[in-house]
Short mmCIF file of C-alpha atoms in Angstrom, two decimals:
data_model
loop_
_atom_site.label_atom_id
_atom_site.label_comp_id
_atom_site.label_asym_id
_atom_site.label_seq_id
_atom_site.Cartn_x
_atom_site.Cartn_y
_atom_site.Cartn_z
CA MET A 1 13.47 -19.86 -39.19
CA ILE A 2 14.08 -17.64 -36.17
CA GLU A 3 11.20 -15.49 -37.38
CA ALA A 4 8.92 -18.54 -37.43
CA ILE A 5 9.90 -19.47 -33.88
CA ARG A 6 9.28 -15.92 -32.76
CA ILE A 7 5.83 -15.85 -34.28
CA GLY A 8 5.12 -19.25 -32.80
CA LEU A 9 6.13 -18.01 -29.34
CA ILE A 10 3.96 -14.92 -29.77
CA VAL A 11 0.96 -17.08 -30.57
CA VAL A 12 1.67 -19.37 -27.62
CA ALA A 13 1.98 -16.38 -25.27
CA VAL A 14 -1.25 -14.80 -26.50
CA VAL A 15 -3.11 -18.10 -26.17
CA LEU A 16 -1.76 -18.66 -22.67
CA GLY A 17 -2.68 -15.12 -21.71
CA LEU A 18 -6.20 -15.68 -23.00
CA PHE A 19 -6.40 -19.01 -21.23
CA PHE A 20 -5.50 -17.58 -17.83
CA THR A 21 -7.81 -14.62 -18.30
CA PHE A 22 -10.59 -17.05 -19.16
CA VAL A 23 -9.83 -19.19 -16.10
CA SER A 24 -9.87 -16.09 -13.97
CA ALA A 25 -13.24 -14.98 -15.33
CA THR A 26 -14.65 -18.47 -14.78
CA GLY A 27 -13.29 -18.46 -11.26
CA VAL A 28 -14.91 -15.17 -10.39
CA ILE A 29 -18.26 -16.60 -11.45
CA ARG A 30 -17.82 -20.06 -9.97
CA LEU A 31 -16.16 -19.44 -6.63
CA PRO A 32 -18.37 -18.78 -3.64
CA ASP A 33 -17.11 -15.75 -1.72
CA VAL A 34 -15.10 -12.57 -1.85
CA PHE A 35 -11.89 -14.14 -0.56
CA SER A 36 -11.74 -17.00 -3.02
CA ARG A 37 -12.75 -14.65 -5.83
CA ALA A 38 -9.90 -12.33 -4.93
CA HIS A 39 -7.52 -15.25 -5.45
CA THR A 40 -8.67 -15.89 -8.94
CA ALA A 41 -9.23 -12.27 -9.93
CA SER A 42 -5.57 -11.54 -9.40
CA GLN A 43 -4.70 -14.49 -11.64
CA ALA A 44 -5.90 -12.52 -14.64
CA ASP A 45 -3.42 -9.80 -13.80
CA THR A 46 -0.41 -11.93 -13.08
CA LEU A 47 -0.39 -14.52 -15.83
CA GLY A 48 -3.13 -13.17 -18.09
CA ALA A 49 -1.57 -9.75 -18.44
CA GLY A 50 1.85 -11.29 -17.96
CA PHE A 51 1.67 -13.49 -21.06
CA ALA A 52 -0.06 -10.78 -23.07
CA LEU A 53 2.77 -8.38 -22.29
CA ALA A 54 5.32 -11.08 -23.05
CA ALA A 55 3.66 -11.40 -26.46
CA VAL A 56 3.90 -7.65 -26.93
CA ALA A 57 7.58 -7.69 -26.01
CA LEU A 58 8.25 -10.50 -28.48
CA THR A 59 6.37 -8.68 -31.23
CA LEU A 60 8.36 -5.51 -30.71
CA GLY A 61 11.69 -7.28 -30.69
CA TRP A 62 14.86 -5.57 -29.51
CA GLU A 63 13.69 -2.03 -29.06
CA PRO A 64 13.70 0.50 -26.26
CA THR A 65 9.94 0.12 -26.05
CA THR A 66 10.40 -3.51 -25.07
CA VAL A 67 12.07 -2.37 -21.88
CA LYS A 68 8.96 -0.38 -21.10
CA THR A 69 6.86 -3.49 -21.55
CA VAL A 70 9.02 -5.27 -19.02
CA LEU A 71 8.67 -2.31 -16.67
CA LEU A 72 4.90 -2.49 -17.06
CA LEU A 73 5.08 -6.11 -16.03
CA VAL A 74 7.13 -5.19 -12.98
CA PHE A 75 4.58 -2.60 -11.91
CA ILE A 76 1.71 -5.01 -12.42
CA PHE A 77 3.51 -7.54 -10.26
CA VAL A 78 3.86 -4.98 -7.51
CA THR A 79 0.41 -3.40 -7.65
CA ASN A 80 -1.65 -6.51 -8.30
CA PRO A 81 -1.05 -8.28 -4.98
CA THR A 82 -1.43 -4.96 -3.22
CA ALA A 83 -4.88 -4.52 -4.69
CA ALA A 84 -5.88 -8.11 -3.94
CA HIS A 85 -4.68 -7.66 -0.39
CA ALA A 86 -6.61 -4.40 -0.03
CA ILE A 87 -9.83 -6.09 -1.11
CA ALA A 88 -9.28 -9.06 1.17
CA ARG A 89 -8.40 -6.89 4.11
CA ALA A 90 -11.40 -4.66 3.60
CA ALA A 91 -13.61 -7.77 3.57
CA TYR A 92 -11.89 -9.13 6.67
CA GLU A 93 -12.30 -5.92 8.58
CA GLU A 94 -15.95 -5.78 7.61
CA GLY A 95 -16.21 -9.04 9.51
CA ILE A 96 -17.02 -11.23 6.53
CA GLU A 97 -16.38 -14.86 7.41
CA PRO A 98 -14.53 -16.73 4.67
CA TRP A 99 -16.59 -19.45 3.06
CA THR A 100 -15.67 -23.00 4.00
CA THR A 101 -16.71 -26.39 2.69
CA GLY A 102 -20.21 -27.17 3.84
CA ASP A 103 -21.41 -23.59 3.89
CA GLU A 104 -24.23 -22.64 1.61
CA ARG A 105 -23.15 -21.27 -1.75
CA ARG A 106 -24.25 -17.79 -2.56
CA MET B 1 10.70 8.51 54.69
CA ALA B 2 13.56 10.89 55.33
CA ALA B 3 14.80 11.73 51.88
CA GLU B 4 13.39 11.29 48.47
CA GLU B 5 14.09 7.84 47.19
CA ALA B 6 17.07 7.58 44.90
CA PRO B 7 15.93 7.59 41.28
CA ARG B 8 16.23 4.38 39.34
CA LEU B 9 16.06 5.40 35.71
CA VAL B 10 15.88 3.54 32.46
CA VAL B 11 16.62 5.48 29.28
CA PRO B 12 15.94 3.98 25.85
CA VAL B 13 18.60 5.32 23.53
CA GLN B 14 19.12 5.61 19.83
CA ARG B 15 21.23 7.87 17.66
CA SER B 16 19.35 11.17 17.57
CA VAL B 17 20.12 14.86 17.63
CA THR B 18 18.84 15.24 21.15
CA LEU B 19 20.48 12.11 22.56
CA ARG B 20 23.27 14.02 24.24
CA GLN B 21 20.80 16.33 25.96
CA THR B 22 18.71 13.38 27.07
CA VAL B 23 21.75 11.67 28.57
CA ASP B 24 22.71 14.91 30.28
CA TYR B 25 19.24 15.30 31.70
CA ALA B 26 19.17 11.75 33.02
CA MET B 27 22.60 12.20 34.53
CA ALA B 28 21.58 15.49 36.13
CA GLU B 29 18.59 13.79 37.71
CA VAL B 30 20.81 11.03 39.03
CA LEU B 31 23.57 13.32 40.23
CA ALA B 32 21.20 15.55 42.12
CA ALA B 33 19.90 12.65 44.16
CA ASP B 34 21.22 11.17 47.38
CA GLY B 35 21.47 7.50 48.10
CA GLU B 36 22.33 5.02 45.43
CA PRO B 37 20.84 6.23 42.20
CA THR B 38 20.83 3.99 39.17
CA VAL B 39 20.60 4.73 35.50
CA HIS B 40 20.36 2.19 32.70
CA PHE B 41 20.78 3.19 29.07
CA VAL B 42 19.24 0.57 26.84
CA PHE B 43 19.41 0.14 23.10
CA MET B 44 16.51 -1.81 21.67
CA ALA B 45 17.63 -3.75 18.64
CA THR B 46 15.42 -3.47 15.59
CA TRP B 47 17.07 -6.52 14.06
CA ARG B 48 17.28 -10.08 15.25
CA GLY B 49 20.56 -11.23 16.75
CA GLY B 50 22.43 -13.75 14.64
CA ASP B 51 20.92 -12.70 11.36
CA PRO B 52 23.78 -12.42 8.91
CA GLY B 53 24.61 -8.89 7.95
CA THR B 54 23.52 -7.47 11.29
CA ASP B 55 27.02 -7.40 12.76
CA ALA B 56 27.43 -3.84 11.55
CA ASP B 57 24.18 -2.83 13.27
CA ARG B 58 25.39 -4.46 16.42
CA ASP B 59 28.75 -2.74 16.26
CA ARG B 60 27.07 0.61 15.75
CA ALA B 61 24.81 0.02 18.74
CA GLU B 62 27.76 -1.03 20.93
CA ALA B 63 29.68 2.04 19.80
CA LEU B 64 26.75 4.27 20.72
CA LEU B 65 26.51 2.69 24.16
CA ASP B 66 30.27 3.17 24.64
CA GLN B 67 29.84 6.79 23.71
CA ILE B 68 27.04 7.18 26.24
CA ARG B 69 29.20 5.64 28.97
CA ILE B 70 31.86 8.21 28.20
CA TRP B 71 29.34 11.05 28.31
CA ALA B 72 27.94 9.77 31.59
CA ARG B 73 31.38 9.59 33.21
CA TYR B 74 32.15 13.04 31.93
CA GLU B 75 28.96 14.41 33.51
CA CYS B 76 29.94 12.78 36.79
CA GLU B 77 33.36 14.38 36.72
CA GLU B 78 31.86 17.76 35.83
CA ALA B 79 29.63 17.50 38.87
CA GLY B 80 32.55 16.41 41.01
CA VAL B 81 30.97 13.06 41.78
CA ASN B 82 32.86 9.82 41.81
CA PRO B 83 31.33 7.77 38.96
CA GLU B 84 31.74 4.63 41.05
CA THR B 85 29.04 5.77 43.45
CA ILE B 86 26.41 5.75 40.76
CA GLU B 87 25.25 2.64 39.02
CA ILE B 88 25.49 3.38 35.31
CA GLU B 89 24.64 0.48 33.07
CA THR B 90 24.26 0.14 29.34
CA ALA B 91 22.57 -2.74 27.58
CA LEU B 92 21.62 -3.93 24.14
CA ILE B 93 18.28 -5.71 24.34
CA GLY B 94 15.71 -7.24 22.07
CA LEU B 95 18.05 -9.46 20.07
CA GLU B 96 15.85 -12.53 20.43
CA SER B 97 13.19 -11.38 18.02
CA TYR B 98 12.22 -8.72 15.55
CA LEU B 99 10.40 -5.89 17.20
CA PHE B 100 7.42 -4.76 15.22
CA SER B 101 4.83 -2.67 16.89
CA PRO B 102 5.26 0.04 19.49
CA ASP B 103 3.73 -2.09 22.21
CA GLU B 104 6.36 -4.74 21.64
CA TYR B 105 9.03 -2.16 22.31
CA ALA B 106 7.10 -1.03 25.33
CA ASP B 107 6.76 -4.61 26.59
CA LEU B 108 10.45 -5.17 26.17
CA LEU B 109 11.30 -2.00 28.03
CA THR B 110 8.84 -2.71 30.81
CA SER B 111 10.18 -6.19 31.37
CA TYR B 112 13.75 -4.92 31.33
CA ALA B 113 12.81 -2.33 33.92
CA ALA B 114 11.12 -4.98 36.03
CA ASP B 115 14.13 -7.29 35.84
CA HIS B 116 16.44 -4.55 37.02
CA ASP B 117 14.04 -2.98 39.47
CA LEU B 118 13.91 0.35 37.66
CA ASP B 119 10.93 2.58 38.16
CA ARG B 120 11.20 5.61 35.91
CA VAL B 121 11.58 5.97 32.17
CA VAL B 122 13.21 8.98 30.60
CA VAL B 123 12.48 9.22 26.91
CA ASP B 124 14.30 11.23 24.32
CA PRO B 125 11.54 13.16 22.48
CA GLU B 126 13.31 12.36 19.23
CA TYR B 127 13.30 8.67 19.97
CA SER B 128 11.51 6.83 17.22
CA LEU B 129 10.92 3.20 16.51
CA VAL B 130 11.16 1.96 12.99
CA GLY B 131 11.68 5.48 11.80
CA HIS B 132 8.20 6.87 12.19
CA THR B 133 6.37 6.40 15.45
CA THR B 134 7.18 7.96 18.75
CA LEU B 135 7.59 5.70 21.69
CA LEU B 136 5.89 7.79 24.32
CA GLN B 137 2.27 7.11 23.58
CA PRO B 138 2.24 3.30 23.55
CA LEU B 139 4.57 3.28 26.50
CA GLU B 140 2.17 5.44 28.45
CA PHE B 141 -0.53 2.99 27.54
CA GLU B 142 1.55 0.11 28.86
CA LEU B 143 2.09 2.02 32.06
CA GLU B 144 -1.46 1.46 33.15
CA ARG B 145 -0.41 -2.09 33.85
CA SER B 146 3.04 -1.45 35.29
CA LYS B 147 4.40 0.75 38.02
CA LEU B 148 6.77 2.69 35.79
CA ALA B 149 6.70 6.44 35.71
CA ILE B 150 7.45 8.06 32.41
CA GLU B 151 8.72 11.45 31.37
CA GLU B 152 10.01 13.13 28.31
CA ALA B 153 13.49 14.59 28.63
CA PRO B 154 13.34 18.38 28.32
CA VAL B 155 15.47 19.19 25.31
CA ASP B 156 15.95 22.41 23.41
CA ARG B 157 15.09 21.16 20.03
CA PRO B 158 11.32 21.22 19.42
CA THR B 159 9.91 17.79 18.93
CA ARG B 160 9.16 16.93 15.36
CA ARG B 161 6.08 14.86 14.80
CA ASP B 162 6.46 14.46 11.06
CA ARG B 163 5.83 10.88 10.26
CA LEU B 164 7.95 9.05 7.70
CA VAL B 165 10.22 12.00 7.17
CA SER B 166 13.87 11.57 7.91
CA ARG B 167 16.79 13.90 7.46
CA PRO B 168 18.37 14.11 4.00
CA ASN B 169 21.58 12.23 3.44
CA LEU B 170 23.94 11.74 0.56
CA PRO B 171 23.79 7.98 -0.19
CA ARG B 172 20.02 8.12 -0.27
CA PHE B 173 20.07 11.17 -2.48
CA LEU B 174 22.52 9.57 -4.91
CA ALA B 175 20.62 6.28 -5.04
CA LEU B 176 17.35 8.03 -5.73
CA PHE B 177 18.97 10.30 -8.30
CA GLY B 178 20.53 7.29 -10.06
CA VAL B 179 17.29 5.33 -10.17
CA SER B 180 15.23 8.29 -11.39
CA PHE B 181 17.81 9.17 -14.01
CA LEU B 182 17.96 5.62 -15.31
CA PHE B 183 14.18 5.40 -15.38
CA TYR B 184 13.98 8.66 -17.32
CA GLN B 185 16.51 7.40 -19.84
CA ILE B 186 14.62 4.14 -20.31
CA LEU B 187 11.38 6.00 -20.91
CA GLY B 188 13.14 8.32 -23.34
CA GLY B 189 14.88 5.47 -25.11
CA PHE B 190 18.44 6.70 -24.42
CA SER B 191 18.14 9.27 -27.16
CA GLY B 192 20.86 11.86 -27.03
CA THR B 193 22.05 14.96 -25.24
CA PHE B 194 18.68 16.60 -24.79
CA ASP B 195 17.44 13.65 -22.77
CA LEU B 196 20.62 13.57 -20.74
CA VAL B 197 20.25 17.19 -19.71
CA THR B 198 16.52 17.07 -18.98
CA GLY B 199 17.09 13.71 -17.28
CA ILE B 200 19.63 15.24 -14.90
CA ALA B 201 17.25 18.09 -14.12
CA THR B 202 14.28 15.77 -13.57
CA ALA B 203 16.22 13.29 -11.48
CA ALA B 204 17.59 16.13 -9.35
CA ILE B 205 14.09 17.47 -8.72
CA VAL B 206 12.82 14.01 -7.82
CA ALA B 207 15.79 13.29 -5.57
CA ILE B 208 15.55 16.63 -3.77
CA THR B 209 11.82 16.51 -3.17
CA LEU B 210 11.36 12.82 -2.39
CA ASP B 211 14.68 12.01 -0.77
CA SER B 212 13.32 12.04 2.75
CA VAL B 213 10.41 9.68 2.16
CA SER B 214 11.59 7.15 -0.36
CA PHE B 215 13.90 4.77 1.46
CA TYR B 216 13.14 2.42 4.26
CA ARG B 217 16.77 2.07 5.22
CA ASP B 218 19.75 3.96 3.92
CA PRO B 219 21.36 2.39 0.88
CA THR B 220 24.95 1.29 1.26
CA LEU B 221 27.57 0.57 -1.37
CA VAL B 222 27.99 -3.12 -0.51
CA ASP B 223 24.73 -4.32 1.00
CA SER B 224 22.22 -2.68 -1.30
CA PRO B 225 23.65 -4.03 -4.60
CA LYS B 226 23.94 -7.44 -2.94
CA ARG B 227 20.32 -7.30 -1.91
CA ILE B 228 19.27 -6.22 -5.40
CA LEU B 229 21.26 -9.07 -6.96
CA ARG B 230 19.70 -11.60 -4.62
CA GLY B 231 16.32 -10.09 -5.50
CA VAL B 232 17.09 -10.72 -9.18
CA VAL B 233 17.83 -14.36 -8.35
CA TYR B 234 14.54 -14.56 -6.47
CA VAL B 235 12.40 -13.35 -9.39
CA PRO B 236 12.72 -16.47 -11.60
CA TYR B 237 11.91 -18.70 -8.63
CA LEU B 238 8.88 -16.57 -7.83
CA LEU B 239 7.74 -16.71 -11.47
CA TYR B 240 8.11 -20.48 -11.44
CA GLU B 241 6.03 -20.73 -8.26
CA ILE B 242 3.41 -18.42 -9.77
CA VAL B 243 3.10 -20.47 -12.97
CA VAL B 244 2.92 -23.81 -11.13
CA SER B 245 0.26 -22.73 -8.66
CA ASN B 246 -1.62 -20.89 -11.40
CA LEU B 247 -1.91 -24.17 -13.28
CA VAL B 248 -3.10 -26.03 -10.18
CA VAL B 249 -5.67 -23.33 -9.41
CA ALA B 250 -6.77 -23.25 -13.07
CA ARG B 251 -7.43 -26.98 -12.90
CA LEU B 252 -9.32 -26.50 -9.64
CA ILE B 253 -11.54 -23.90 -11.22
CA LEU B 254 -12.15 -25.58 -14.57
CA ASP B 255 -12.60 -29.19 -13.43
CA PRO B 256 -16.18 -29.56 -12.17
CA ARG B 257 -15.25 -32.64 -10.16
CA LEU B 258 -12.77 -30.74 -8.00
CA ASP B 259 -13.91 -28.32 -5.39
CA ILE B 260 -12.10 -25.79 -3.34
CA ASP B 261 -11.52 -26.18 0.36
CA PRO B 262 -10.69 -22.70 1.59
CA ARG B 263 -9.50 -21.85 5.07
CA LEU B 264 -8.20 -18.84 6.84
CA THR B 265 -4.79 -19.63 8.29
CA LYS B 266 -2.37 -17.79 10.49
CA VAL B 267 1.38 -17.99 10.05
CA ARG B 268 4.02 -16.41 12.22
CA VAL B 269 6.83 -15.37 9.93
CA PHE B 270 10.37 -14.36 10.71
CA VAL B 271 11.26 -11.47 8.47
CA GLY B 272 11.92 -7.90 9.47
CA SER B 273 9.10 -5.39 9.55
CA GLY B 274 8.49 -2.95 6.74
CA PHE B 275 9.88 -3.73 3.32
CA PRO B 276 10.87 -7.40 3.92
CA LEU B 277 7.46 -8.21 5.36
CA THR B 278 5.72 -6.42 2.49
CA THR B 279 7.78 -8.39 0.00
CA LEU B 280 6.83 -11.66 1.65
CA ALA B 281 3.14 -10.78 1.96
CA ASN B 282 3.01 -9.67 -1.67
CA SER B 283 4.83 -12.81 -2.84
CA ILE B 284 2.31 -14.92 -0.96
CA THR B 285 -0.55 -13.04 -2.59
CA LEU B 286 1.02 -13.26 -6.05
CA THR B 287 1.06 -17.03 -5.78
CA PRO B 288 -2.49 -18.12 -6.57
CA GLY B 289 -4.11 -20.16 -3.85
CA THR B 290 -2.75 -18.05 -1.04
CA LEU B 291 -3.86 -14.52 -0.24
CA THR B 292 -2.54 -12.35 2.55
CA VAL B 293 -5.61 -10.96 4.25
CA THR B 294 -4.04 -8.95 7.01
CA ALA B 295 -0.87 -8.72 9.02
CA GLU B 296 -0.54 -8.27 12.73
CA ASP B 297 3.08 -7.67 13.56
CA GLN B 298 4.82 -10.92 12.66
CA GLU B 299 1.60 -12.80 12.11
CA LEU B 300 0.18 -13.05 8.64
CA TYR B 301 -3.45 -14.04 8.18
CA VAL B 302 -3.47 -15.93 4.93
CA HIS B 303 -6.54 -17.18 3.12
CA SER B 304 -5.76 -20.39 1.30
CA LEU B 305 -7.88 -21.86 -1.43
CA ALA B 306 -6.94 -25.52 -1.14
CA PRO B 307 -4.76 -27.88 0.91
CA PHE B 308 -1.90 -27.76 -1.61
CA ALA B 309 -1.62 -24.01 -1.10
CA ARG B 310 -1.62 -24.36 2.69
CA GLU B 311 1.07 -27.01 2.53
CA GLY B 312 3.22 -24.78 0.37
CA LEU B 313 2.71 -21.89 2.73
CA PHE B 314 3.56 -23.92 5.81
CA ASP B 315 6.67 -25.29 4.10
CA GLY B 316 7.81 -21.70 4.08
CA SER B 317 9.86 -21.67 0.89
CA LEU B 318 8.82 -18.10 0.11
CA GLU B 319 9.71 -17.01 3.62
CA ARG B 320 13.14 -18.59 3.25
CA TRP B 321 13.66 -16.88 -0.08
CA VAL B 322 12.71 -13.50 1.31
CA ARG B 323 15.12 -14.07 4.20
CA PHE B 324 17.73 -14.94 1.58
CA VAL B 325 17.06 -11.75 -0.36
CA PHE B 326 17.25 -9.45 2.63
CA TYR B 327 19.68 -11.17 4.96
CA GLY B 328 21.78 -13.44 2.75
CA ARG B 329 22.40 -17.12 2.29
CA GLU B 330 23.01 -17.94 5.95
CA ALA B 331 19.64 -16.60 7.01
CA ALA B 332 17.85 -18.78 4.50
CA ARG B 333 18.71 -21.90 6.50
CA PHE B 334 15.81 -21.58 8.81
CA PRO B 335 13.18 -24.02 10.00
CA SER B 336 9.89 -23.87 8.15
CA PRO B 337 6.81 -22.45 9.89
CA ARG B 338 5.53 -26.00 10.23
CA GLU B 339 8.69 -27.16 12.01
CA ARG B 340 8.58 -24.13 14.27
CA GLY B 341 4.93 -24.75 15.07
CA ASP B 342 4.05 -21.27 13.89
CA THR B 343 1.10 -22.33 11.77
CA GLU B 344 -2.54 -22.40 12.63
CA VAL B 345 -5.67 -23.14 10.65
CA LEU B 346 -8.27 -20.76 11.96
CA GLN B 347 -11.35 -22.36 10.47
CA GLU B 348 -12.14 -25.99 10.96
CA PRO B 349 -14.51 -27.60 8.47
CA SER B 350 -17.99 -26.62 9.56
CA ASP B 351 -19.28 -30.19 9.18
CA ALA B 352 -16.53 -31.70 11.34
CA ALA B 353 -17.62 -32.40 14.87
CA SER B 354 -14.16 -32.72 16.38
CA THR B 355 -12.64 -29.31 15.99
CA ASP B 356 -9.39 -29.25 17.91
CA ALA B 357 -8.59 -32.91 17.42
CA ASP B 358 -6.37 -32.64 14.39
CA GLU B 359 -3.73 -29.97 14.03
CA SER B 360 -2.82 -28.12 10.89
CA GLY B 361 -0.54 -30.89 9.67
CA GLY B 362 -3.04 -33.70 9.38
CA GLU B 363 -5.16 -32.41 6.59
CA GLU B 364 -6.91 -34.86 4.35
CA ARG B 365 -9.08 -34.27 1.39
#
């Protein structure tokens, strides 16, 4: 019974991870400029990778390796916004004006 | 003019190895002069007055100023001068706000000098701001606009210009050793004596080599665990926020009927510089829909994808949480950026004719 729930949770986590990665990929294609794309690109890292790693942790069960998975998650959560910020700041300092409603889509 | 005008000095102070020499130098300057010389020793607070947990900082600053008063009196007596004939003042300034950049310190010092009619600054060469920049350069820059003269106190110890490096100390060493050791054990899977021994060796090497660059403020036995615990409480809330706004943004992206309405916004936040500000900026970026573009002192430039994200940002719940993590429960009761009027939408819709008519609050879709 517990095993079934565990497998169910793993499947849910993998599907959610895939879903958010898909959304993120769609966003990168659909959104108009570098700033809005940076928003959605970091989504893939936070929840996409987040749920995938959660699935990994569940698959492994109670093992020392699971702790490493959680640590991986922690590092992703620290580095991901830093990277997104670096991209956005680089764009800002290049003088790129953020796209607003009414502007032409590129 | 018959004699040289009596010096009116202002000396920014801070605990440093050359502080005593700086005080002595300032006192010597004052004692050598005729007339009614004045010297003010000022401590510029790096924290904001009234923030919980800063009482200890305040006490330390007051104690330092007391110490300086004692030194100054002693110098007077050594020189055989009645201390009453010299105006010696000490002050703790800058409690109204967090000081971020060097020019804010310089501004504060300049205005203090103006208020008290002081005309010369004596700076301890070891004086540093948030642990890494020297004060002299920005202050000299400020001087082009003010009448203050500035000089570096001649001290024996050669000035160090190493950025980010601070002197080793035991609590920091132990904290770093503990964290590295634990991390090593986790990676090794807590597997026996061999790992314990190599772990001790590795952690010692890490702690010795990186001790001077790895902490923003020295860890303490009471405050640091408290802050870590509050951080642990913060994580689930942050995760919840991330999931909720991820779902909203996912809908925004997938639903062809909905479109984004991005704007660059500016928010003035009230968290300390360095690590607290980084935590807040990163939390904002982690939450989809808001993206910290750049930070200028206390002002964060945040790109927001849609009105819901802006509203959330201006409600300031993340800011309050970060204040909670770093300063405790009391500090979390704080007006939101919207209530303080610290929000600004930098880009008006390009099709709207009336630009300044509606403020950030009145956004409609």
